[in-house]
């Protein structure tokens, strides 16, 4: 049965998906409707009737415009004006695929084979939660910069960091479409990402001591915390990522080195200090494959949340420190000891030295102190006191 109501923005947001796709038509603007798909996607459509013919025009997702904007766009179409949000394509008609079809086909075929399982899960999650519900049913050439800006602003209100990651993914997809000649320009290119702090928190020498004291206290109070405490210590001693330590296998331990077979940037070697080696040596028990096995299933890596970390950082007065900041602390200590950035990059497993440049400022204190000593020496020379 045909449904006709006076469309309103709150009413549109209350439309629920059914067993089949359906359309609710507006009683104010003839031909304007909202198409509700089984996937939950809601998009404006305009059924235009002309002299002897008719066509249905997609006006985009309801998330990107109000019903008032949609009504004005219908008027523009009736007056043979360019519809709002159109005009990005170099192809026309059925030759331009829908965003969801393009992503599932051409784009995945060109990129998916290079991804690690974790990368694939991340991409699929962003597509499923952020991109496909809004852009999935739009042809590539119907996605305009204004649409991207409106979508990004809505995402930013909920999760700024996740919005940045989704925008970066959308840019890559649309740039690939530009390269393939499907669209003329990338509609996501000029949307500005949310600013993020460039300086990462790292621990001072005094804070490192407080952290280790807090770890010792927690283990003394409850011996079951020992494994989690050792994981935290090893993160600081090695600068490894959490997943690299939690998934560490005995086959990757080779004397005073770790030969990681599958880190974020590919296989790499981590050299162990005396303290790091001692942490690994005291894990030897049983015949399992993992250095830190799951307490529930020893045949799997340690999959528990490191709840000890939250207890320890509060006790040490480090409530603003994240677990990943231990990796940055390892790097900052290296820089302050005068180790060149290219070497620090290898220590951390960075694929490019520019990723390590964020630590370049860490040694500024030593540079300032050196400048002051030099200035004092010159001043004394001028005074004739030396």
Tab-separated table of C-alpha atoms in Angstrom:
chain	number	residue	atom	x	y	z
A	1	UNK	CA	0.000	0.000	0.000
A	2	UNK	CA	1.297	3.474	-0.907
A	3	UNK	CA	2.222	5.515	2.152
A	4	UNK	CA	1.780	9.291	1.967
A	5	UNK	CA	2.508	11.640	4.870
A	6	UNK	CA	3.773	15.141	5.420
A	7	UNK	CA	7.511	14.416	5.682
A	8	UNK	CA	9.326	15.969	8.648
A	9	UNK	CA	12.895	15.509	9.821
A	10	UNK	CA	11.932	13.809	13.124
A	11	UNK	CA	9.399	11.609	11.326
A	12	UNK	CA	11.978	10.508	8.761
A	13	UNK	CA	14.441	9.524	11.506
A	14	UNK	CA	11.727	7.327	13.056
A	15	UNK	CA	11.250	5.260	9.880
A	16	UNK	CA	12.365	1.692	10.524
A	17	UNK	CA	13.579	-0.900	7.966
A	18	UNK	CA	11.147	-3.655	7.070
A	19	UNK	CA	11.328	-7.072	5.460
A	20	UNK	CA	11.466	-5.357	2.043
A	21	UNK	CA	12.414	-1.904	0.763
A	22	UNK	CA	9.629	0.669	0.849
A	23	UNK	CA	9.040	4.358	0.062
A	24	UNK	CA	7.104	6.974	2.011
A	25	UNK	CA	5.866	9.824	-0.213
A	26	UNK	CA	5.546	13.474	0.766
A	27	UNK	CA	2.123	15.173	0.635
A	28	UNK	CA	3.714	18.642	0.363
A	29	UNK	CA	6.023	18.185	-2.639
A	30	UNK	CA	4.625	15.829	-5.318
A	31	UNK	CA	7.127	13.174	-6.317
A	32	UNK	CA	9.355	13.530	-3.218
A	33	UNK	CA	9.770	10.420	-1.096
A	34	UNK	CA	12.063	8.681	1.356
A	35	UNK	CA	13.283	5.235	0.326
A	36	UNK	CA	13.901	2.933	3.313
A	37	UNK	CA	15.992	-0.128	2.562
A	38	UNK	CA	16.216	-3.346	4.551
A	39	UNK	CA	19.804	-2.403	5.446
A	40	UNK	CA	18.533	0.643	7.351
A	41	UNK	CA	19.626	3.143	4.695
A	42	UNK	CA	17.184	6.048	4.234
A	43	UNK	CA	17.523	8.245	1.164
A	44	UNK	CA	15.495	10.915	-0.600
A	45	UNK	CA	14.108	10.108	-4.049
A	46	UNK	CA	12.253	12.324	-6.508
A	47	UNK	CA	9.869	10.799	-9.037
A	48	UNK	CA	9.931	13.347	-11.847
A	49	UNK	CA	7.182	13.264	-14.455
A	50	UNK	CA	7.701	15.068	-17.729
A	51	UNK	CA	6.103	15.182	-21.119
A	52	UNK	CA	5.482	11.564	-21.918
A	53	UNK	CA	8.221	10.181	-19.683
A	54	UNK	CA	9.195	9.817	-16.031
A	55	UNK	CA	12.382	9.196	-14.121
A	56	UNK	CA	13.363	8.629	-10.498
A	57	UNK	CA	16.259	10.720	-9.192
A	58	UNK	CA	18.244	9.863	-6.057
A	59	UNK	CA	18.766	12.948	-3.871
A	60	UNK	CA	21.115	11.341	-1.352
A	61	UNK	CA	20.940	10.099	2.241
A	62	UNK	CA	18.623	11.776	4.715
A	63	UNK	CA	21.614	12.162	7.053
A	64	UNK	CA	23.105	14.792	4.754
A	65	UNK	CA	20.170	17.161	4.259
A	66	UNK	CA	16.884	18.254	5.792
A	67	UNK	CA	13.514	17.641	4.193
A	68	UNK	CA	13.398	21.371	3.430
A	69	UNK	CA	16.627	21.076	1.433
A	70	UNK	CA	15.188	18.073	-0.407
A	71	UNK	CA	12.043	20.016	-1.331
A	72	UNK	CA	14.112	22.909	-2.693
A	73	UNK	CA	16.194	20.447	-4.701
A	74	UNK	CA	13.031	19.002	-6.234
A	75	UNK	CA	12.035	22.507	-7.279
A	76	UNK	CA	15.428	23.016	-8.867
A	77	UNK	CA	15.033	19.816	-10.873
A	78	UNK	CA	11.592	20.887	-12.029
A	79	UNK	CA	13.034	24.205	-13.175
A	80	UNK	CA	15.807	22.360	-15.051
A	81	UNK	CA	18.463	23.668	-12.668
A	82	UNK	CA	21.402	21.597	-11.467
A	83	UNK	CA	20.452	19.599	-8.389
A	84	UNK	CA	22.265	20.237	-5.173
A	85	UNK	CA	25.212	17.886	-4.612
A	86	UNK	CA	25.512	16.658	-8.211
A	87	UNK	CA	28.203	17.234	-10.761
A	88	UNK	CA	31.241	15.292	-9.511
A	89	UNK	CA	31.391	12.681	-12.211
A	90	UNK	CA	33.068	12.275	-15.567
A	91	UNK	CA	30.780	9.428	-16.563
A	92	UNK	CA	27.008	9.423	-16.634
A	93	UNK	CA	24.068	7.125	-16.206
A	94	UNK	CA	24.506	3.487	-15.336
A	95	UNK	CA	28.268	3.543	-16.079
A	96	UNK	CA	28.963	5.016	-12.613
A	97	UNK	CA	28.589	2.308	-9.929
A	98	UNK	CA	27.014	2.734	-6.518
A	99	UNK	CA	29.494	3.366	-3.718
A	100	UNK	CA	28.763	0.027	-2.035
A	101	UNK	CA	29.147	-1.931	-5.294
A	102	UNK	CA	32.389	-0.168	-6.139
A	103	UNK	CA	33.849	-0.806	-2.679
A	104	UNK	CA	32.838	-4.471	-2.627
A	105	UNK	CA	34.137	-5.054	-6.152
A	106	UNK	CA	36.822	-2.935	-7.797
A	107	UNK	CA	38.275	-1.307	-4.695
A	108	UNK	CA	38.443	-4.477	-2.578
A	109	UNK	CA	39.927	-6.417	-5.476
A	110	UNK	CA	42.669	-3.823	-5.818
A	111	UNK	CA	43.542	-3.489	-2.140
A	112	UNK	CA	42.186	-6.303	0.036
A	113	UNK	CA	44.828	-8.877	-0.886
A	114	UNK	CA	47.560	-6.750	0.734
A	115	UNK	CA	45.867	-6.399	4.134
A	116	UNK	CA	46.606	-8.226	7.323
A	117	UNK	CA	43.596	-9.767	9.078
A	118	UNK	CA	43.579	-6.941	11.646
A	119	UNK	CA	43.615	-4.321	8.886
A	120	UNK	CA	40.753	-6.028	7.080
A	121	UNK	CA	38.677	-6.096	10.271
A	122	UNK	CA	39.335	-2.395	10.829
A	123	UNK	CA	38.400	-1.450	7.253
A	124	UNK	CA	35.261	-3.572	7.274
A	125	UNK	CA	34.206	-2.063	10.605
A	126	UNK	CA	34.587	1.512	9.301
A	127	UNK	CA	32.705	0.659	6.125
A	128	UNK	CA	29.887	-1.049	7.996
A	129	UNK	CA	29.466	1.556	10.739
A	130	UNK	CA	30.422	4.853	9.074
A	131	UNK	CA	30.522	4.850	5.283
A	132	UNK	CA	28.037	2.385	3.815
A	133	UNK	CA	24.992	3.549	5.851
A	134	UNK	CA	25.442	7.072	4.419
A	135	UNK	CA	27.063	6.694	1.006
A	136	UNK	CA	26.330	3.060	0.138
A	137	UNK	CA	23.338	3.637	-2.137
A	138	UNK	CA	24.769	6.702	-3.887
A	139	UNK	CA	26.484	6.572	-7.288
A	140	UNK	CA	30.091	7.706	-6.944
A	141	UNK	CA	29.439	10.855	-8.942
A	142	UNK	CA	26.573	11.866	-6.629
A	143	UNK	CA	28.859	12.184	-3.597
A	144	UNK	CA	29.711	15.881	-3.334
A	145	UNK	CA	32.127	17.764	-1.043
A	146	UNK	CA	29.193	19.296	0.840
A	147	UNK	CA	27.851	15.797	1.532
A	148	UNK	CA	31.216	14.685	2.907
A	149	UNK	CA	31.512	17.794	5.101
A	150	UNK	CA	28.018	17.281	6.556
A	151	UNK	CA	28.668	13.595	7.247
A	152	UNK	CA	32.053	14.307	8.849
A	153	UNK	CA	30.611	16.948	11.158
A	154	UNK	CA	27.979	14.486	12.404
A	155	UNK	CA	30.582	11.773	12.990
A	156	UNK	CA	32.886	14.190	14.790
A	157	UNK	CA	30.258	14.962	17.430
A	158	UNK	CA	30.169	11.275	18.405
A	159	UNK	CA	33.789	10.151	17.937
A	160	UNK	CA	36.412	12.598	16.570
A	161	UNK	CA	39.186	10.009	16.250
A	162	UNK	CA	36.960	7.450	14.561
A	163	UNK	CA	35.683	10.176	12.226
A	164	UNK	CA	39.269	10.911	11.160
A	165	UNK	CA	39.913	7.251	10.378
A	166	UNK	CA	36.676	6.961	8.392
A	167	UNK	CA	37.492	10.115	6.422
A	168	UNK	CA	40.967	8.810	5.600
A	169	UNK	CA	39.412	5.593	4.292
A	170	UNK	CA	36.833	7.512	2.235
A	171	UNK	CA	39.620	9.609	0.704
A	172	UNK	CA	41.525	6.494	-0.389
A	173	UNK	CA	38.417	4.951	-1.924
A	174	UNK	CA	37.423	8.071	-3.838
A	175	UNK	CA	41.002	8.746	-4.983
A	176	UNK	CA	41.100	5.248	-6.457
A	177	UNK	CA	37.866	6.078	-8.284
A	178	UNK	CA	39.507	9.241	-9.664
A	179	UNK	CA	42.472	7.191	-10.868
A	180	UNK	CA	40.065	4.787	-12.549
A	181	UNK	CA	38.337	7.627	-14.400
A	182	UNK	CA	34.969	7.126	-12.702
A	183	UNK	CA	34.871	10.618	-11.157
A	184	UNK	CA	36.715	13.835	-11.937
A	185	UNK	CA	37.695	14.935	-8.419
A	186	UNK	CA	37.888	13.469	-4.951
A	187	UNK	CA	34.967	14.939	-2.926
A	188	UNK	CA	36.692	14.091	0.380
A	189	UNK	CA	39.992	15.755	-0.486
A	190	UNK	CA	39.319	19.169	1.060
A	191	UNK	CA	37.484	18.068	4.207
A	192	UNK	CA	39.752	18.934	7.129
A	193	UNK	CA	40.405	16.267	9.725
A	194	UNK	CA	39.948	16.943	13.416
A	195	UNK	CA	43.149	18.234	15.008
A	196	UNK	CA	44.993	15.836	17.271
A	197	UNK	CA	47.716	16.686	19.800
A	198	UNK	CA	51.142	16.214	18.228
A	199	UNK	CA	52.956	15.736	21.516
A	200	UNK	CA	52.584	12.298	23.062
A	201	UNK	CA	52.816	11.811	26.829
A	202	UNK	CA	55.975	10.139	28.065
A	203	UNK	CA	57.297	9.354	31.529
A	204	UNK	CA	60.112	11.167	33.250
A	205	UNK	CA	62.831	9.219	35.073
A	206	UNK	CA	61.098	9.867	38.402
A	207	UNK	CA	57.744	8.684	37.001
A	208	UNK	CA	59.348	5.487	35.696
A	209	UNK	CA	60.550	4.709	39.232
A	210	UNK	CA	57.068	5.368	40.629
A	211	UNK	CA	55.559	3.047	38.019
A	212	UNK	CA	57.905	0.178	38.905
A	213	UNK	CA	57.330	0.676	42.627
A	214	UNK	CA	53.566	0.526	42.067
A	215	UNK	CA	53.964	-2.678	40.025
A	216	UNK	CA	56.014	-4.262	42.821
A	217	UNK	CA	53.416	-3.286	45.426
A	218	UNK	CA	50.546	-4.767	43.430
A	219	UNK	CA	52.367	-8.048	42.824
A	220	UNK	CA	53.277	-8.291	46.535
A	221	UNK	CA	49.608	-7.842	47.419
A	222	UNK	CA	48.378	-10.337	44.842
A	223	UNK	CA	50.782	-12.732	43.155
A	224	UNK	CA	48.256	-13.396	40.352
A	225	UNK	CA	49.101	-9.925	39.020
A	226	UNK	CA	52.641	-11.085	38.163
A	227	UNK	CA	51.970	-11.926	34.500
A	228	UNK	CA	50.232	-8.642	33.770
A	229	UNK	CA	52.974	-6.742	35.592
A	230	UNK	CA	55.605	-8.460	33.449
A	231	UNK	CA	53.775	-7.527	30.267
A	232	UNK	CA	53.735	-3.876	31.385
A	233	UNK	CA	57.446	-3.965	32.243
A	234	UNK	CA	58.332	-5.573	28.918
A	235	UNK	CA	56.387	-2.903	27.013
A	236	UNK	CA	58.554	-0.265	28.692
A	237	UNK	CA	61.850	-2.161	28.339
A	238	UNK	CA	61.380	-2.948	24.633
A	239	UNK	CA	59.152	-0.192	23.220
A	240	UNK	CA	57.061	-2.898	21.557
A	241	UNK	CA	53.379	-2.559	20.775
A	242	UNK	CA	50.936	-4.285	23.134
A	243	UNK	CA	49.879	-6.840	20.511
A	244	UNK	CA	53.523	-7.745	19.820
A	245	UNK	CA	54.095	-8.682	23.466
A	246	UNK	CA	50.734	-10.307	24.198
A	247	UNK	CA	51.064	-12.498	21.073
A	248	UNK	CA	54.790	-13.210	21.544
A	249	UNK	CA	55.738	-16.858	20.894
A	250	UNK	CA	58.746	-18.768	22.185
A	251	UNK	CA	59.758	-19.477	18.600
A	252	UNK	CA	60.326	-15.719	18.219
A	253	UNK	CA	62.691	-15.534	21.212
A	254	UNK	CA	66.280	-15.957	20.032
A	255	UNK	CA	68.776	-15.357	22.827
A	256	UNK	CA	68.962	-11.623	23.435
A	257	UNK	CA	66.650	-10.745	20.548
A	258	UNK	CA	63.035	-11.091	19.563
A	259	UNK	CA	62.486	-11.972	15.917
A	260	UNK	CA	58.892	-10.880	15.471
A	261	UNK	CA	57.341	-12.614	12.488
A	262	UNK	CA	54.332	-10.342	12.054
A	263	UNK	CA	54.508	-6.869	13.569
A	264	UNK	CA	52.479	-3.900	12.344
A	265	UNK	CA	55.122	-3.023	9.752
A	266	UNK	CA	56.142	-6.604	8.953
A	267	UNK	CA	58.836	-8.879	10.403
A	268	UNK	CA	61.373	-7.102	12.593
A	269	UNK	CA	64.059	-7.751	15.205
A	270	UNK	CA	63.914	-6.372	18.746
A	271	UNK	CA	67.121	-6.373	20.814
A	272	UNK	CA	66.624	-7.126	24.488
A	273	UNK	CA	68.255	-5.372	27.419
A	274	UNK	CA	69.317	-7.335	30.500
A	275	UNK	CA	66.107	-6.354	32.314
A	276	UNK	CA	63.924	-7.303	29.343
A	277	UNK	CA	65.661	-10.660	29.034
A	278	UNK	CA	65.092	-11.312	32.762
A	279	UNK	CA	61.347	-10.687	32.371
A	280	UNK	CA	61.141	-13.243	29.539
A	281	UNK	CA	63.296	-15.831	31.346
A	282	UNK	CA	60.988	-15.974	34.339
A	283	UNK	CA	58.016	-16.862	32.104
A	284	UNK	CA	59.379	-20.307	31.240
A	285	UNK	CA	56.885	-22.887	32.410
A	286	UNK	CA	54.941	-25.570	30.557
A	287	UNK	CA	55.206	-26.447	26.887
A	288	UNK	CA	52.920	-23.822	25.380
A	289	UNK	CA	53.752	-21.826	22.275
A	290	UNK	CA	53.179	-18.403	23.825
A	291	UNK	CA	55.406	-16.526	26.250
A	292	UNK	CA	52.301	-15.044	27.876
A	293	UNK	CA	49.585	-17.701	27.420
A	294	UNK	CA	45.941	-17.155	28.225
A	295	UNK	CA	45.107	-18.166	31.815
A	296	UNK	CA	41.912	-19.772	30.478
A	297	UNK	CA	43.337	-21.557	27.424
A	298	UNK	CA	47.157	-21.966	27.446
A	299	UNK	CA	47.053	-22.788	23.754
A	300	UNK	CA	46.087	-19.188	22.945
A	301	UNK	CA	47.889	-15.874	23.571
A	302	UNK	CA	47.065	-13.665	26.523
A	303	UNK	CA	43.727	-12.190	25.542
A	304	UNK	CA	42.681	-10.700	28.874
A	305	UNK	CA	42.458	-6.956	29.360
A	306	UNK	CA	45.374	-5.570	31.339
A	307	UNK	CA	43.176	-4.368	34.183
A	308	UNK	CA	46.238	-4.129	36.407
A	309	UNK	CA	47.387	-1.151	34.360
A	310	UNK	CA	44.516	1.049	35.554
A	311	UNK	CA	45.187	0.110	39.170
A	312	UNK	CA	48.931	0.720	38.855
A	313	UNK	CA	48.754	4.064	37.125
A	314	UNK	CA	46.349	5.433	39.740
A	315	UNK	CA	48.618	4.246	42.536
A	316	UNK	CA	51.644	5.804	40.817
A	317	UNK	CA	49.813	9.094	40.218
A	318	UNK	CA	49.893	8.636	36.434
A	319	UNK	CA	46.176	8.690	35.641
A	320	UNK	CA	46.764	10.592	32.372
A	321	UNK	CA	49.177	7.982	30.977
A	322	UNK	CA	47.993	5.413	28.439
A	323	UNK	CA	49.528	1.969	28.116
A	324	UNK	CA	50.777	2.885	24.624
A	325	UNK	CA	52.678	5.813	26.162
A	326	UNK	CA	55.183	3.290	27.518
A	327	UNK	CA	56.307	2.777	23.914
A	328	UNK	CA	56.722	6.529	23.528
A	329	UNK	CA	58.639	6.642	26.812
A	330	UNK	CA	61.078	4.054	25.490
A	331	UNK	CA	61.644	6.206	22.402
A	332	UNK	CA	61.989	9.458	24.345
A	333	UNK	CA	64.643	7.935	26.604
A	334	UNK	CA	66.591	6.862	23.525
A	335	UNK	CA	66.460	10.360	22.039
A	336	UNK	CA	67.507	11.999	25.327
A	337	UNK	CA	70.537	9.684	25.426
A	338	UNK	CA	71.618	11.050	22.066
A	339	UNK	CA	70.652	8.049	19.927
A	340	UNK	CA	70.088	9.242	16.313
A	341	UNK	CA	66.499	9.275	15.069
A	342	UNK	CA	67.146	6.706	12.272
A	343	UNK	CA	68.329	4.270	14.960
A	344	UNK	CA	65.301	5.036	17.134
A	345	UNK	CA	63.123	4.374	14.096
A	346	UNK	CA	64.644	0.900	13.788
A	347	UNK	CA	64.187	0.279	17.515
A	348	UNK	CA	60.482	1.052	17.235
A	349	UNK	CA	59.939	-0.691	13.903
A	350	UNK	CA	58.813	2.494	12.144
A	351	UNK	CA	58.588	2.126	8.383
A	352	UNK	CA	59.557	5.792	7.855
A	353	UNK	CA	61.831	8.062	9.900
A	354	UNK	CA	59.227	10.825	9.664
A	355	UNK	CA	57.087	8.770	12.066
A	356	UNK	CA	59.912	9.111	14.605
A	357	UNK	CA	60.253	12.868	14.176
A	358	UNK	CA	57.614	13.444	16.865
A	359	UNK	CA	60.363	12.638	19.396
A	360	UNK	CA	62.860	15.146	18.013
A	361	UNK	CA	61.745	17.802	20.533
A	362	UNK	CA	62.368	15.485	23.494
A	363	UNK	CA	66.076	16.354	23.577
A	364	UNK	CA	65.404	20.095	23.635
A	365	UNK	CA	66.107	20.283	27.368
A	366	UNK	CA	69.669	19.049	26.840
A	367	UNK	CA	70.134	21.473	23.943
A	368	UNK	CA	68.969	24.396	26.101
A	369	UNK	CA	71.296	23.378	28.936
A	370	UNK	CA	74.200	23.092	26.496
A	371	UNK	CA	73.426	26.544	25.078
A	372	UNK	CA	73.361	28.003	28.585
A	373	UNK	CA	76.743	26.450	29.424
A	374	UNK	CA	78.240	27.797	26.205
A	375	UNK	CA	76.770	31.246	26.856
A	376	UNK	CA	78.169	31.237	30.381
A	377	UNK	CA	81.630	30.303	29.101
A	378	UNK	CA	81.584	33.101	26.527
A	379	UNK	CA	80.368	35.584	29.143
A	380	UNK	CA	83.198	34.619	31.486
A	381	UNK	CA	85.713	35.035	28.667
A	382	UNK	CA	84.438	38.516	27.951
A	383	UNK	CA	84.656	39.433	31.642
A	384	UNK	CA	88.215	38.117	31.788
A	385	UNK	CA	87.286	35.766	34.573
A	386	UNK	CA	88.769	32.664	32.991
